[in-house]
Short mmCIF file of C-alpha atoms in Angstrom, two decimals:
data_model
loop_
_atom_site.label_atom_id
_atom_site.label_comp_id
_atom_site.label_asym_id
_atom_site.label_seq_id
_atom_site.Cartn_x
_atom_site.Cartn_y
_atom_site.Cartn_z
CA MET I 988 34.62 6.69 18.81
CA ALA I 989 32.43 9.69 18.08
CA GLU I 990 32.49 9.22 14.30
CA PRO I 991 31.20 5.59 14.29
CA ALA I 992 28.42 6.53 16.73
CA GLN I 993 27.44 9.50 14.56
CA ALA I 994 27.44 7.33 11.44
CA ASP I 995 25.32 4.72 13.21
CA PHE I 996 22.84 7.45 14.22
CA ARG I 997 22.61 8.69 10.62
CA THR I 998 22.00 5.17 9.37
CA ARG I 999 19.20 4.65 11.88
CA LEU I 1000 17.71 8.04 11.01
CA GLN I 1001 17.73 7.18 7.31
CA ASP I 1002 15.94 3.92 8.10
CA TRP I 1003 13.35 5.51 10.35
CA LEU I 1004 12.74 8.78 8.48
CA PRO I 1005 10.39 7.28 5.81
CA LYS I 1006 8.42 5.53 8.55
CA ILE I 1007 8.15 8.73 10.58
CA VAL I 1008 6.98 10.70 7.53
CA LEU I 1009 4.39 8.07 6.53
CA ALA I 1010 3.14 7.38 10.05
CA PRO I 1011 0.58 10.27 10.24
CA SER I 1012 -1.03 9.45 6.88
CA PHE I 1013 -1.04 5.75 7.77
CA ALA I 1014 -2.74 6.49 11.10
CA VAL I 1015 -5.34 8.72 9.44
CA THR I 1016 -6.06 6.07 6.79
CA LEU I 1017 -6.31 3.37 9.43
CA LEU I 1018 -8.81 5.41 11.44
CA PHE I 1019 -10.96 7.11 8.81
CA VAL I 1020 -11.04 4.27 6.24
CA TYR I 1021 -10.68 0.93 7.96
CA GLY I 1022 -11.99 2.22 11.27
CA PHE I 1023 -15.20 3.46 9.71
CA ILE I 1024 -15.55 0.26 7.67
CA LEU I 1025 -15.50 -1.68 10.93
CA PHE I 1026 -17.90 0.88 12.46
CA THR I 1027 -20.35 0.38 9.56
CA ILE I 1028 -20.19 -3.42 9.87
CA VAL I 1029 -21.01 -3.15 13.58
CA LEU I 1030 -23.89 -0.76 12.85
CA SER I 1031 -25.40 -3.23 10.39
CA PHE I 1032 -26.05 -5.66 13.27
CA THR I 1033 -27.80 -3.06 15.44
CA GLY I 1034 -31.24 -1.52 15.44
CA SER I 1035 -29.83 1.98 14.93
CA LYS I 1036 -32.28 4.54 13.60
CA MET I 1037 -31.40 8.24 13.56
CA LEU I 1038 -28.28 7.74 15.70
CA PRO I 1039 -26.03 4.74 16.41
CA LYS I 1040 -27.50 2.47 19.04
CA PHE I 1041 -25.03 -0.20 20.16
CA ASP I 1042 -27.19 -1.68 22.92
CA ALA I 1043 -29.83 -2.96 20.50
CA TRP I 1044 -28.35 -5.95 18.68
CA VAL I 1045 -30.63 -7.43 16.04
CA GLY I 1046 -28.29 -9.89 14.33
CA LEU I 1047 -29.10 -10.44 10.66
CA ALA I 1048 -32.53 -8.79 10.86
CA ASN I 1049 -31.35 -5.72 8.91
CA TYR I 1050 -30.04 -7.91 6.08
CA GLN I 1051 -33.28 -9.90 5.97
CA ARG I 1052 -35.29 -6.70 5.82
CA LEU I 1053 -32.93 -5.23 3.23
CA PHE I 1054 -33.54 -8.00 0.71
CA SER I 1055 -37.30 -7.82 1.28
CA LEU I 1056 -37.48 -4.12 0.37
CA PRO I 1057 -38.69 -3.38 -3.19
CA GLU I 1058 -36.43 -0.29 -3.32
CA TRP I 1059 -33.34 -2.44 -2.79
CA LYS I 1060 -34.43 -4.90 -5.48
CA ILE I 1061 -34.91 -2.01 -7.92
CA ALA I 1062 -31.45 -0.69 -7.01
CA LEU I 1063 -29.90 -4.11 -7.67
CA VAL I 1064 -31.56 -4.38 -11.08
CA ASN I 1065 -30.42 -0.86 -11.97
CA ILE I 1066 -26.82 -1.47 -10.91
CA ALA I 1067 -26.77 -4.71 -12.92
CA ILE I 1068 -27.94 -2.87 -16.06
CA PHE I 1069 -25.67 0.10 -15.49
CA ALA I 1070 -22.54 -1.84 -14.54
CA SER I 1071 -22.77 -4.35 -17.39
CA LEU I 1072 -23.31 -1.70 -20.08
CA TYR I 1073 -20.81 0.71 -18.52
CA ILE I 1074 -18.01 -1.85 -18.31
CA VAL I 1075 -18.57 -3.35 -21.76
CA ILE I 1076 -19.01 -0.06 -23.65
CA CYS I 1077 -16.12 1.68 -21.86
CA THR I 1078 -13.84 -1.27 -22.58
CA LEU I 1079 -14.77 -1.40 -26.28
CA ILE I 1080 -14.49 2.36 -26.83
CA GLY I 1081 -11.25 2.57 -24.84
CA LEU I 1082 -9.74 -0.31 -26.83
CA MET I 1083 -10.76 1.17 -30.18
CA LEU I 1084 -9.39 4.60 -29.29
CA ALA I 1085 -6.14 3.05 -28.07
CA ILE I 1086 -5.71 1.06 -31.31
CA PHE I 1087 -6.48 4.22 -33.28
CA LEU I 1088 -3.85 6.26 -31.43
CA ASP I 1089 -1.33 3.42 -31.60
CA GLN I 1090 -1.11 3.87 -35.37
CA LYS I 1091 1.28 6.81 -34.79
CA ILE I 1092 -1.17 9.23 -36.36
CA ARG I 1093 -0.41 12.91 -36.76
CA GLY I 1094 -1.73 15.01 -33.90
CA GLU I 1095 -1.66 12.19 -31.35
CA GLY I 1096 -0.25 14.54 -28.72
CA ALA I 1097 -3.31 16.79 -29.08
CA LEU I 1098 -5.86 13.97 -29.21
CA ARG I 1099 -4.76 12.22 -26.04
CA PRO I 1100 -5.53 15.19 -23.74
CA ILE I 1101 -8.89 15.64 -25.48
CA TYR I 1102 -9.85 12.03 -24.78
CA LEU I 1103 -8.54 12.20 -21.22
CA TYR I 1104 -10.05 15.59 -20.35
CA PRO I 1105 -13.45 14.26 -19.14
CA MET I 1106 -11.72 12.21 -16.46
CA ALA I 1107 -10.35 15.45 -14.99
CA LEU I 1108 -13.91 16.55 -14.22
CA SER I 1109 -15.79 15.48 -11.13
CA PHE I 1110 -18.85 13.28 -11.53
CA ILE I 1111 -20.95 16.14 -10.16
CA VAL I 1112 -19.85 18.40 -13.01
CA THR I 1113 -20.39 15.62 -15.55
CA GLY I 1114 -23.86 14.85 -14.22
CA THR I 1115 -24.90 18.50 -14.19
CA ALA I 1116 -23.63 19.11 -17.73
CA TRP I 1117 -25.35 16.02 -19.13
CA LYS I 1118 -28.54 16.91 -17.26
CA TRP I 1119 -28.66 20.22 -19.12
CA PHE I 1120 -27.75 18.55 -22.41
CA LEU I 1121 -30.42 15.83 -22.12
CA ASP I 1122 -33.19 17.99 -20.67
CA PRO I 1123 -35.92 18.22 -23.35
CA GLY I 1124 -36.71 21.81 -22.43
CA ILE I 1125 -33.22 23.32 -22.73
CA GLY I 1126 -30.97 20.64 -24.18
CA LEU I 1127 -30.55 18.67 -27.38
CA GLN I 1128 -34.25 18.32 -28.17
CA ASN I 1129 -34.86 22.04 -27.75
CA VAL I 1130 -31.90 22.90 -30.01
CA MET I 1131 -33.16 20.55 -32.73
CA HIS I 1132 -36.61 22.10 -32.53
CA GLN I 1133 -35.10 25.57 -32.87
CA TRP I 1134 -33.23 24.40 -35.97
CA GLY I 1135 -36.51 23.30 -37.53
CA TRP I 1136 -36.53 19.57 -36.75
CA GLU I 1137 -39.86 19.65 -34.93
CA SER I 1138 -40.36 15.88 -34.97
CA PHE I 1139 -37.11 15.16 -33.09
CA GLN I 1140 -37.73 13.61 -29.69
CA PHE I 1141 -35.15 12.66 -27.06
CA THR I 1142 -36.79 12.40 -23.65
CA TRP I 1143 -34.84 9.49 -22.15
CA ILE I 1144 -34.03 11.44 -18.99
CA LYS I 1145 -37.77 11.79 -18.29
CA SER I 1146 -38.62 8.16 -19.08
CA ASN I 1147 -38.93 5.48 -16.39
CA THR I 1148 -37.57 2.83 -18.75
CA MET I 1149 -34.82 4.80 -20.52
CA ALA I 1150 -33.45 7.08 -17.79
CA ILE I 1151 -30.95 4.44 -16.62
CA TYR I 1152 -29.29 4.58 -20.04
CA THR I 1153 -28.60 8.31 -19.65
CA ILE I 1154 -26.48 7.40 -16.63
CA VAL I 1155 -24.58 4.95 -18.84
CA ILE I 1156 -24.02 7.61 -21.53
CA ALA I 1157 -22.62 10.16 -19.08
CA ALA I 1158 -20.42 7.62 -17.27
CA VAL I 1159 -19.01 6.20 -20.51
CA TRP I 1160 -18.24 9.71 -21.78
CA GLN I 1161 -16.25 10.48 -18.64
CA THR I 1162 -14.32 7.23 -18.21
CA SER I 1163 -13.63 5.82 -21.69
CA GLY I 1164 -10.61 8.10 -22.16
CA PHE I 1165 -9.04 6.75 -18.99
CA VAL I 1166 -9.57 3.18 -20.21
CA MET I 1167 -8.01 4.22 -23.51
CA ALA I 1168 -4.88 5.36 -21.68
CA MET I 1169 -4.61 1.98 -19.95
CA PHE I 1170 -4.90 0.06 -23.22
CA LEU I 1171 -2.54 2.44 -25.00
CA ALA I 1172 0.10 1.82 -22.35
CA GLY I 1173 -0.40 -1.90 -22.85
CA LEU I 1174 -0.11 -1.59 -26.64
CA ARG I 1175 3.08 0.43 -26.37
CA GLY I 1176 4.52 -2.29 -24.14
CA ILE I 1177 4.12 -5.06 -26.72
CA ASP I 1178 7.37 -6.13 -28.38
CA ASN I 1179 7.32 -5.04 -32.03
CA GLU I 1180 9.48 -8.01 -32.98
CA ILE I 1181 6.59 -10.36 -32.19
CA LEU I 1182 4.27 -8.37 -34.45
CA LYS I 1183 6.80 -8.21 -37.26
CA ALA I 1184 7.37 -11.97 -37.08
CA ALA I 1185 3.62 -12.57 -37.34
CA GLN I 1186 3.35 -10.23 -40.33
CA ILE I 1187 6.22 -12.06 -42.06
CA ASP I 1188 4.32 -15.32 -41.50
CA GLY I 1189 1.39 -13.82 -43.39
CA ALA I 1190 -0.92 -12.80 -40.53
CA SER I 1191 -3.52 -10.19 -41.45
CA ASN I 1192 -4.22 -7.19 -39.26
CA TRP I 1193 -7.37 -8.88 -37.91
CA GLN I 1194 -5.44 -12.05 -37.03
CA LEU I 1195 -2.66 -9.93 -35.56
CA TYR I 1196 -4.99 -8.23 -33.10
CA ARG I 1197 -7.21 -11.24 -32.41
CA ARG I 1198 -4.48 -13.79 -31.77
CA ILE I 1199 -1.54 -11.72 -30.50
CA VAL I 1200 -2.38 -8.16 -29.42
CA ILE I 1201 -5.67 -8.78 -27.59
CA PRO I 1202 -4.34 -11.78 -25.59
CA LEU I 1203 -1.25 -9.78 -24.60
CA LEU I 1204 -3.54 -7.02 -23.29
CA ARG I 1205 -5.07 -9.35 -20.70
CA PRO I 1206 -3.57 -7.44 -17.72
CA ALA I 1207 -5.00 -4.18 -19.09
CA PHE I 1208 -8.42 -5.80 -19.54
CA LEU I 1209 -8.33 -7.11 -15.99
CA SER I 1210 -7.27 -3.74 -14.55
CA ALA I 1211 -9.97 -1.94 -16.53
CA PHE I 1212 -12.61 -4.39 -15.31
CA VAL I 1213 -11.60 -3.94 -11.66
CA ILE I 1214 -11.53 -0.13 -11.85
CA LEU I 1215 -14.78 0.17 -13.80
CA SER I 1216 -16.56 -2.29 -11.50
CA HIS I 1217 -15.45 -0.29 -8.48
CA LEU I 1218 -16.66 2.97 -10.02
CA ALA I 1219 -19.99 1.42 -11.02
CA ILE I 1220 -20.75 -0.06 -7.60
CA LYS I 1221 -20.04 3.14 -5.69
CA SER I 1222 -21.73 5.44 -8.23
CA TYR I 1223 -23.62 8.11 -6.31
CA ASP I 1224 -22.66 11.66 -7.24
CA LEU I 1225 -23.23 11.16 -10.98
CA VAL I 1226 -26.69 9.71 -10.37
CA ILE I 1227 -27.68 12.44 -7.93
CA ALA I 1228 -26.48 15.24 -10.23
CA LEU I 1229 -28.02 13.77 -13.39
CA THR I 1230 -31.36 12.25 -12.33
CA ASN I 1231 -31.47 12.34 -8.51
CA GLY I 1232 -32.47 8.68 -8.68
CA GLY I 1233 -35.58 9.44 -10.72
CA PRO I 1234 -37.95 9.66 -12.34
CA GLY I 1235 -39.47 7.86 -9.40
CA ARG I 1236 -36.93 5.15 -8.56
CA ALA I 1237 -35.96 4.49 -12.19
CA THR I 1238 -32.25 5.25 -11.64
CA ALA I 1239 -31.88 4.38 -7.95
CA MET I 1240 -28.59 2.65 -7.17
CA PRO I 1241 -27.31 0.85 -4.04
CA ALA I 1242 -25.32 3.96 -3.11
CA THR I 1243 -28.36 6.24 -3.37
CA PHE I 1244 -30.41 3.66 -1.44
CA MET I 1245 -27.79 3.61 1.31
CA TYR I 1246 -27.75 7.40 1.62
CA SER I 1247 -31.55 7.64 1.57
CA TYR I 1248 -32.13 5.04 4.28
CA THR I 1249 -29.27 6.25 6.47
CA PHE I 1250 -29.75 10.02 6.39
CA THR I 1251 -33.26 10.64 5.06
CA ARG I 1252 -35.42 7.81 6.39
CA ASN I 1253 -33.44 7.47 9.63
CA GLU I 1254 -32.87 3.72 9.17
CA MET I 1255 -29.17 3.66 9.91
CA GLY I 1256 -29.03 -0.09 10.53
CA VAL I 1257 -30.58 -0.91 7.15
CA GLY I 1258 -28.39 1.69 5.44
CA ALA I 1259 -25.29 0.20 7.05
CA SER I 1260 -26.26 -3.29 5.90
CA SER I 1261 -26.60 -2.06 2.31
CA ALA I 1262 -23.15 -0.46 2.60
CA VAL I 1263 -21.71 -3.77 3.82
CA ILE I 1264 -23.24 -5.59 0.83
CA MET I 1265 -21.59 -3.04 -1.49
CA LEU I 1266 -18.29 -3.54 0.35
CA MET I 1267 -18.54 -7.31 -0.02
CA THR I 1268 -19.23 -6.95 -3.75
CA ILE I 1269 -16.17 -4.76 -4.25
CA ALA I 1270 -14.07 -7.14 -2.13
CA ALA I 1271 -15.26 -10.07 -4.25
CA ILE I 1272 -13.79 -8.28 -7.27
CA MET I 1273 -10.64 -6.87 -5.67
CA VAL I 1274 -9.42 -9.85 -3.63
CA PRO I 1275 -9.02 -12.29 -6.58
CA TYR I 1276 -7.33 -9.51 -8.57
CA LEU I 1277 -4.84 -8.77 -5.78
CA TYR I 1278 -4.25 -12.48 -5.26
CA ALA I 1279 -3.48 -12.96 -8.95
CA GLU I 1280 -1.12 -9.96 -8.92
CA LEU I 1281 0.76 -11.24 -5.88
CA LYS I 1282 0.95 -14.74 -7.36
CA GLU I 1283 2.48 -13.39 -10.58
CA LYS I 1284 5.11 -11.43 -8.67
CA LYS I 1285 6.18 -14.55 -6.79
#
C-alpha cells in the first residue's frame, strides 16, 4: 500500500512543482504590472496633483484637458512622424539585410552579430552616443571641418524642424538588425522546393520575391510591425538621452509628456490620463495581433 501512495504523491508533486516555481513571478507580475496599470487608470479619473488623491473624482476632465493642451498635440504630431518613419525604414532595411544574408554569402556568421550588436545596447547608451556624434561642436560636423571641409553643415540636432529625424536615425540604427533577424528566420523557413518550381517556370528574381517570398513573410511583417509600434509608442529613454525633448518641444513624445506632467509639473491626473491613452494605443495594436494568432492556432 505504501508504494502506490508514494507514487501518487510523486505524480502530484510533478504536477504542482511547475506551478509552485512560477507562482512568485506570476504574483509579482500581477501586482507590479497589471496592478499598477489599474492604479494608473484609477488615477486618471482623479484630481491628483503631487500625490494620489482618491477622494477627488473628476471623471473625464483630465482627458478633456489633455487634448486641449498644445504640448500634448505637439507630442502626438511628433510620435506620428517618428513612428511612421521608424517602422517603414526599419522594415525596409531589415528586409534588405535579411535578403542579402540569405544569399549564403561568405562571412555571414561574422556579419550577423555586427548587425545585431546595436540591439544589445540600451537606448540610453544609443542616445548618448548619437548625441555626441550629431553635436555640431564635437561630432560629425566638427570632424569634417578639421579635415578641411569647412562648408559642411549638419545641425539637425539643434534645429526645431529637423531634430525629430535624429531620433529616427538613432532608433533605426539600433533596431534594424533585430528586424533583419526576424525576416532572416522567415526566409530560412520558406520551402526551397517552391522557389525552385517557380524558377523552372521562368520566374525572375524580382517576380520570385514579389509574388512568393514577400507574401510568405507576412507573419514576419506583422510581428515586426507590432514590436516596432510598441517600441515607438513607449519611446522615452532614447529621446531623453539624445535631445531631452528639445530644442524647445521639437522632439517631445507622449512618454516624455507623461513623465513631465506627472513628476515635474505635479499634474499626476493629467499624466495618468496620457499614460492610459498610450496604453489604449498599444492595446489597439496588440489585441488584433493576438486574436489573429489564436485564430490561426485553432
